[in-house]
Amino acid sequence: MDINSFNRVGTNIRKAGFLIVLFYLLVVLIMKFLEANNFFGYSFSMLSNDIFAPPSLNHFCGTDRLGRDVCLRTLQGSSLAIEVVFLAILFSLSLGLPLGLLSGYFGGFFDKCLSLIMDTIFSIPVILLSVVVAFVLGKGILNAALALCIVYSPQYFRLIRNQTILVKSETYVEAAQVAGADVKKIIFKYILPNVITPLPILLTLNAADAVLVLGSLGFLGLGVPADVPEWGSDLNLALAALPTGIWWTALFPGLAMFFLVLGLSFIGEDLEEIFDNQNSE
Amino acid sequence: MSRNLNKILNYSLLKICLIPIMLWIISSLVFILLRVAPGDPVDAILGSGADDVSREFLRNKLGLNEPLINQYFSYIKNILHLDFGQSLSTQEPVLNIILKSLPASLELGFFSILSAALIGFPLGLIGLKNRGKKTDYIARILGIATYAIPPFWGAMLAQLLFSVFFNISPIGGRFPIFQQQPQITGFLVLDSILSNNIIALKDSLYHLALPSITLGFLLSGIFTRSLRVNLGKTLKSDYVDAALCRGISRGKIFLNHALPNALLPIVTISGLTMASLAGGALLFEVTFSWPGIALRLHEAISQRDYTLVQGIVIFTSMLIVSLNLLVDILIAYLDPRIEY
């Protein structure tokens, strides 16, 4: 009885998470479509708007200090966030996964060195490392994704390497080795499918974290160029206006960021719980 | 017993030997990122529109005209002497700047962890007591939600609410600008106590309260979660059942048996929190204009002060990596069950 109700709570959390993320994807699609059809007449409306107008029927979330519509900026920000985070996670997966597989399978000196390097990178605070990379590479969507990629690839490396070492000693892998299967086949057919099960947890939790780090970079004045709508840099502009009691420029981009992170974390948390339960059974 | 102690000693020695290696990797990594990666540091500092004369001047000043390998050796040599060069904007040695702003950051960090524990543990206990019920559900969602709030945004909301609308807290800074700060160690709360200055103590706590409680609230999710998971596991273990069968009351079991055993992983996680604390505090300092290391980093970034950015990043990373390793050793001493 207890367990059942607890599982139901878990399912609800996951459902809510999926709904939130789906909503964001939908927003991105709609915004891309409208932008492609030049629906907003963006530059024109910006000049005729009042600056720092409070929320009204004309502008649901008010306008910022350049007279841009906060609602529109916030919605546009979601497409950038999802784009950069997707790229970053893709890069770090394609760097961490093969290295972790090879390092875990072959072991030896190479494995020791690589592990030490990756562990070191892993222990540097995420924001510090991404700040350096973003500072060096300059602003740009691809650069921001690279800055995040360097931060997250050690996590994939560690996970895959440790899993590979576990799976490597399983009987079926040893049987394949004895039977004379070549290394390529063992890695791809026997090891790879068995080490990637915990990946979805890390993927979603990292995506959630990456949204936060991307926002932090923007807040510090790094990351994407100033003309691209991005939540973090919008919030930095809002910070200057905060003491005068202008709350709408600060509230809405942050809310957008919060819900995206929340949705992704909900999914990740619940996947983790499922995975833990499976393992303990 | 002595064999065990020997093992721990070996382990500690191994870990301590690891510190310099990891520090070397960090500094090399930063060097590679800053010098070898595409993108000229001169471009990063001056922007791409600068003329050739000033570019050449800066190249010579930073030693960029020397062969890369020489640059690397002099860079490592300087770091070994804790010499991070001079700030490009103020010409002050970078180490001085860091040491001047470090106490402010540490003070904020200490009080934040304190309030995180004070908020997080009771929440975790409440959740655990009502396991599977609505309260647990709410505590769990609150735990995830505090993690999902972007730290700098949470700080902005707190400012908006308590400083702008209710006007019960200063909007930023560490001390009233027009007053003389007590100067002994750089830790204002400690200094005020040492110099017996009640007014200064009141002022510094008044400035400290909002940032540290807000950051503590945002970090409390980690504490709630670790308490819930670890204590939950411990309460399910056989020796708790055995104690129950012997007729020992639940409260006694909880205090004498379960809590001490669950506390250790919590210490571990609190130690690991420091890294994420450093990340969160970084942006907190910017929002609250808290004159710590991260505010200097923010200034350095906007002034494109290359050496200061490099110095702050290396110093802070080294500090945190060393702290993490020390926490590992501490845990090995505390818990004889840990395998290493």
GROMACS .gro file of C-alpha atoms in nm, chain A residues 29-273:
model
  245
   29LEU     CA    1   0.847   2.506  -3.275
   30ILE     CA    2   0.579   2.775  -3.279
   31MET     CA    3   0.832   3.054  -3.226
   32LYS     CA    4   1.055   2.920  -3.505
   33PHE     CA    5   0.757   2.901  -3.736
   34LEU     CA    6   0.636   3.254  -3.657
   35GLU     CA    7   0.986   3.398  -3.688
   36ALA     CA    8   1.033   3.232  -4.024
   37ASN     CA    9   0.715   3.401  -4.143
   38ASN     CA   10   0.827   3.737  -4.001
   39PHE     CA   11   0.519   3.754  -3.785
   40PHE     CA   12   0.647   3.996  -3.524
   41GLY     CA   13   0.787   4.288  -3.724
   42TYR     CA   14   1.036   4.288  -3.440
   43SER     CA   15   1.261   4.588  -3.500
   44PHE     CA   16   0.972   4.823  -3.577
   45SER     CA   17   0.768   4.750  -3.267
   46MET     CA   18   1.070   4.786  -3.044
   47LEU     CA   19   1.127   5.151  -3.135
   48SER     CA   20   0.768   5.258  -3.088
   49ASN     CA   21   0.728   5.086  -2.749
   50ASP     CA   22   0.756   5.262  -2.415
   51ILE     CA   23   1.055   5.156  -2.211
   52PHE     CA   24   0.995   4.974  -1.883
   53ALA     CA   25   0.620   4.967  -1.939
   54PRO     CA   26   0.453   4.751  -1.673
   55PRO     CA   27   0.252   4.446  -1.781
   56SER     CA   28  -0.063   4.546  -1.968
   57LEU     CA   29  -0.294   4.406  -2.234
   58ASN     CA   30  -0.056   4.527  -2.504
   59HIS     CA   31   0.247   4.367  -2.350
   60PHE     CA   32   0.153   4.081  -2.122
   61CYS     CA   33   0.483   4.085  -1.939
   62GLY     CA   34   0.575   4.450  -1.990
   63THR     CA   35   0.875   4.588  -2.178
   64ASP     CA   36   1.243   4.610  -2.088
   65ARG     CA   37   1.478   4.906  -2.094
   66LEU     CA   38   1.506   4.901  -2.472
   67GLY     CA   39   1.131   4.878  -2.515
   68ARG     CA   40   1.143   4.511  -2.614
   69ASP     CA   41   0.849   4.296  -2.520
   70VAL     CA   42   0.954   4.080  -2.225
   71CYS     CA   43   0.703   3.807  -2.307
   72LEU     CA   44   0.838   3.772  -2.660
   73ARG     CA   45   1.202   3.778  -2.546
   74THR     CA   46   1.132   3.512  -2.287
   75LEU     CA   47   0.959   3.283  -2.535
   76GLN     CA   48   1.239   3.330  -2.786
   77GLY     CA   49   1.492   3.252  -2.514
   78SER     CA   50   1.357   2.900  -2.482
   79SER     CA   51   1.459   2.809  -2.836
   80LEU     CA   52   1.814   2.926  -2.774
   81ALA     CA   53   1.840   2.744  -2.441
   82ILE     CA   54   1.715   2.418  -2.585
   83GLU     CA   55   1.939   2.449  -2.890
   84VAL     CA   56   2.257   2.515  -2.693
   85VAL     CA   57   2.185   2.254  -2.430
   86PHE     CA   58   2.105   1.991  -2.690
   87LEU     CA   59   2.430   2.062  -2.875
   88ALA     CA   60   2.631   2.063  -2.553
   89ILE     CA   61   2.495   1.731  -2.434
   90LEU     CA   62   2.542   1.578  -2.777
   91PHE     CA   63   2.907   1.692  -2.788
   92SER     CA   64   2.988   1.571  -2.439
   93LEU     CA   65   2.821   1.237  -2.502
   94SER     CA   66   3.012   1.183  -2.824
   95LEU     CA   67   3.335   1.269  -2.645
   96GLY     CA   68   3.277   1.087  -2.316
   97LEU     CA   69   3.111   0.769  -2.441
   98PRO     CA   70   3.384   0.635  -2.676
   99LEU     CA   71   3.666   0.741  -2.443
  100GLY     CA   72   3.495   0.578  -2.147
  101LEU     CA   73   3.432   0.256  -2.339
  102LEU     CA   74   3.789   0.224  -2.464
  103SER     CA   75   3.944   0.331  -2.135
  104GLY     CA   76   3.730   0.093  -1.934
  105TYR     CA   77   3.776  -0.200  -2.170
  106PHE     CA   78   4.149  -0.181  -2.226
  107GLY     CA   79   4.253  -0.042  -1.886
  108GLY     CA   80   4.623  -0.002  -1.817
  109PHE     CA   81   4.832   0.311  -1.803
  110PHE     CA   82   4.625   0.501  -2.058
  111ASP     CA   83   4.314   0.438  -1.850
  112LYS     CA   84   4.485   0.556  -1.530
  113CYS     CA   85   4.604   0.881  -1.687
  114LEU     CA   86   4.275   0.957  -1.857
  115SER     CA   87   4.080   0.884  -1.541
  116LEU     CA   88   4.299   1.114  -1.336
  117ILE     CA   89   4.257   1.395  -1.590
  118MET     CA   90   3.883   1.347  -1.612
  119ASP     CA   91   3.850   1.327  -1.233
  120THR     CA   92   4.040   1.652  -1.201
  121ILE     CA   93   3.821   1.827  -1.455
  122PHE     CA   94   3.519   1.683  -1.280
  123SER     CA   95   3.622   1.830  -0.947
  124ILE     CA   96   3.657   2.185  -1.080
  125PRO     CA   97   3.333   2.375  -1.017
  126VAL     CA   98   3.122   2.368  -1.331
  127ILE     CA   99   3.079   2.742  -1.355
  128LEU     CA  100   3.447   2.827  -1.318
  129LEU     CA  101   3.550   2.592  -1.595
  130SER     CA  102   3.280   2.705  -1.834
  131VAL     CA  103   3.364   3.068  -1.759
  132VAL     CA  104   3.724   3.013  -1.871
  133VAL     CA  105   3.623   2.835  -2.189
  134ALA     CA  106   3.354   3.087  -2.275
  135PHE     CA  107   3.595   3.374  -2.200
  136VAL     CA  108   3.855   3.233  -2.437
  137LEU     CA  109   3.625   3.128  -2.718
  138GLY     CA  110   3.422   3.447  -2.718
  139LYS     CA  111   3.052   3.475  -2.775
  140GLY     CA  112   2.854   3.247  -3.001
  141ILE     CA  113   2.604   2.966  -2.989
  142LEU     CA  114   2.855   2.699  -3.084
  143ASN     CA  115   3.113   2.839  -2.841
  144ALA     CA  116   2.865   2.834  -2.555
  145ALA     CA  117   2.784   2.471  -2.638
  146LEU     CA  118   3.156   2.387  -2.639
  147ALA     CA  119   3.204   2.557  -2.303
  148LEU     CA  120   2.931   2.335  -2.159
  149CYS     CA  121   3.063   2.026  -2.339
  150ILE     CA  122   3.403   2.041  -2.167
  151VAL     CA  123   3.228   2.060  -1.835
  152TYR     CA  124   3.000   1.762  -1.884
  153SER     CA  125   3.205   1.511  -2.083
  154PRO     CA  126   3.398   1.386  -1.775
  155GLN     CA  127   3.068   1.279  -1.624
  156TYR     CA  128   2.989   1.057  -1.924
  157PHE     CA  129   3.342   0.927  -1.926
  158ARG     CA  130   3.326   0.828  -1.559
  159LEU     CA  131   2.986   0.666  -1.584
  160ILE     CA  132   3.062   0.466  -1.898
  161ARG     CA  133   3.408   0.367  -1.781
  162ASN     CA  134   3.287   0.233  -1.448
  163GLN     CA  135   2.998   0.049  -1.610
  164THR     CA  136   3.231  -0.100  -1.872
  165ILE     CA  137   3.464  -0.231  -1.604
  166LEU     CA  138   3.168  -0.396  -1.430
  167VAL     CA  139   3.027  -0.549  -1.748
  168LYS     CA  140   3.369  -0.658  -1.871
  169SER     CA  141   3.396  -0.919  -1.599
  170GLU     CA  142   3.051  -1.069  -1.670
  171THR     CA  143   3.050  -1.429  -1.784
  172TYR     CA  144   2.898  -1.362  -2.125
  173VAL     CA  145   3.172  -1.119  -2.217
  174GLU     CA  146   3.438  -1.363  -2.106
  175ALA     CA  147   3.263  -1.636  -2.301
  176ALA     CA  148   3.269  -1.420  -2.612
  177GLN     CA  149   3.639  -1.351  -2.558
  178VAL     CA  150   3.714  -1.719  -2.520
  179ALA     CA  151   3.505  -1.799  -2.827
  180GLY     CA  152   3.734  -1.570  -3.022
  181ALA     CA  153   3.503  -1.278  -3.102
  182ASP     CA  154   3.700  -0.976  -3.215
  183VAL     CA  155   3.731  -0.669  -2.994
  184LYS     CA  156   3.504  -0.455  -3.209
  185LYS     CA  157   3.224  -0.705  -3.182
  186ILE     CA  158   3.264  -0.752  -2.809
  187ILE     CA  159   3.256  -0.377  -2.746
  188PHE     CA  160   2.966  -0.295  -2.973
  189LYS     CA  161   2.751  -0.603  -2.934
  190TYR     CA  162   2.808  -0.715  -2.578
  191ILE     CA  163   2.930  -0.419  -2.380
  192LEU     CA  164   2.775  -0.108  -2.532
  193PRO     CA  165   2.409  -0.212  -2.496
  194ASN     CA  166   2.469  -0.301  -2.133
  195VAL     CA  167   2.651   0.012  -2.026
  196ILE     CA  168   2.413   0.270  -2.165
  197THR     CA  169   2.114   0.189  -1.941
  198PRO     CA  170   2.190   0.456  -1.679
  199LEU     CA  171   2.261   0.717  -1.948
  200PRO     CA  172   1.908   0.869  -1.967
  201ILE     CA  173   1.932   0.975  -1.601
  202LEU     CA  174   2.259   1.156  -1.656
  203LEU     CA  175   2.135   1.305  -1.983
  204THR     CA  176   1.828   1.467  -1.830
  205LEU     CA  177   1.999   1.578  -1.511
  206ASN     CA  178   2.285   1.727  -1.712
  207ALA     CA  179   2.044   1.901  -1.945
  208ALA     CA  180   1.877   2.058  -1.643
  209ASP     CA  181   2.211   2.165  -1.504
  210ALA     CA  182   2.326   2.294  -1.842
  211VAL     CA  183   2.026   2.528  -1.867
  212LEU     CA  184   2.135   2.678  -1.535
  213VAL     CA  185   2.499   2.708  -1.637
  214LEU     CA  186   2.411   2.864  -1.970
  215GLY     CA  187   2.197   3.117  -1.785
  216SER     CA  188   2.483   3.182  -1.544
  217LEU     CA  189   2.723   3.243  -1.831
  218GLY     CA  190   2.478   3.489  -1.984
  219PHE     CA  191   2.434   3.654  -1.645
  220LEU     CA  192   2.811   3.705  -1.623
  221GLY     CA  193   2.816   3.858  -1.971
  222LEU     CA  194   2.952   3.551  -2.150
  223GLY     CA  195   2.795   3.291  -2.374
  224VAL     CA  196   2.583   3.405  -2.664
  225PRO     CA  197   2.598   3.740  -2.850
  226ALA     CA  198   2.399   4.028  -2.701
  227ASP     CA  199   2.142   4.046  -2.981
  228VAL     CA  200   2.030   3.685  -2.926
  229PRO     CA  201   1.750   3.663  -2.668
  230GLU     CA  202   1.889   3.468  -2.375
  231TRP     CA  203   1.743   3.441  -2.025
  232GLY     CA  204   2.066   3.492  -1.833
  233SER     CA  205   2.171   3.811  -2.008
  234ASP     CA  206   1.816   3.946  -1.985
  235LEU     CA  207   1.828   3.883  -1.612
  236ASN     CA  208   2.156   4.068  -1.586
  237LEU     CA  209   1.992   4.371  -1.751
  238ALA     CA  210   1.700   4.331  -1.513
  239LEU     CA  211   1.935   4.336  -1.213
  240ALA     CA  212   2.028   4.698  -1.283
  241ALA     CA  213   1.662   4.801  -1.283
  242LEU     CA  214   1.572   4.601  -0.974
  243PRO     CA  215   1.626   4.871  -0.706
  244THR     CA  216   1.363   5.090  -0.872
  245GLY     CA  217   1.103   4.818  -0.817
  246ILE     CA  218   1.076   4.703  -1.180
  247TRP     CA  219   0.991   4.341  -1.121
  248TRP     CA  220   0.859   4.219  -1.455
  249THR     CA  221   1.191   4.212  -1.641
  250ALA     CA  222   1.334   4.000  -1.361
  251LEU     CA  223   1.041   3.768  -1.298
  252PHE     CA  224   0.950   3.622  -1.636
  253PRO     CA  225   1.284   3.508  -1.786
  254GLY     CA  226   1.369   3.350  -1.452
  255LEU     CA  227   1.035   3.171  -1.436
  256ALA     CA  228   1.091   3.032  -1.784
  257MET     CA  229   1.432   2.903  -1.682
  258PHE     CA  230   1.302   2.762  -1.356
  259PHE     CA  231   1.024   2.559  -1.519
  260LEU     CA  232   1.249   2.413  -1.786
  261VAL     CA  233   1.501   2.303  -1.523
  262LEU     CA  234   1.220   2.175  -1.303
  263GLY     CA  235   1.070   1.967  -1.584
  264LEU     CA  236   1.403   1.811  -1.675
  265SER     CA  237   1.490   1.743  -1.309
  266PHE     CA  238   1.153   1.580  -1.250
  267ILE     CA  239   1.217   1.336  -1.532
  268GLY     CA  240   1.574   1.272  -1.419
  269GLU     CA  241   1.483   1.221  -1.054
  270ASP     CA  242   1.213   0.975  -1.138
  271LEU     CA  243   1.429   0.779  -1.382
  272GLU     CA  244   1.689   0.756  -1.107
  273GLU     CA  245   1.434   0.615  -0.866
   0.00000   0.00000   0.00000
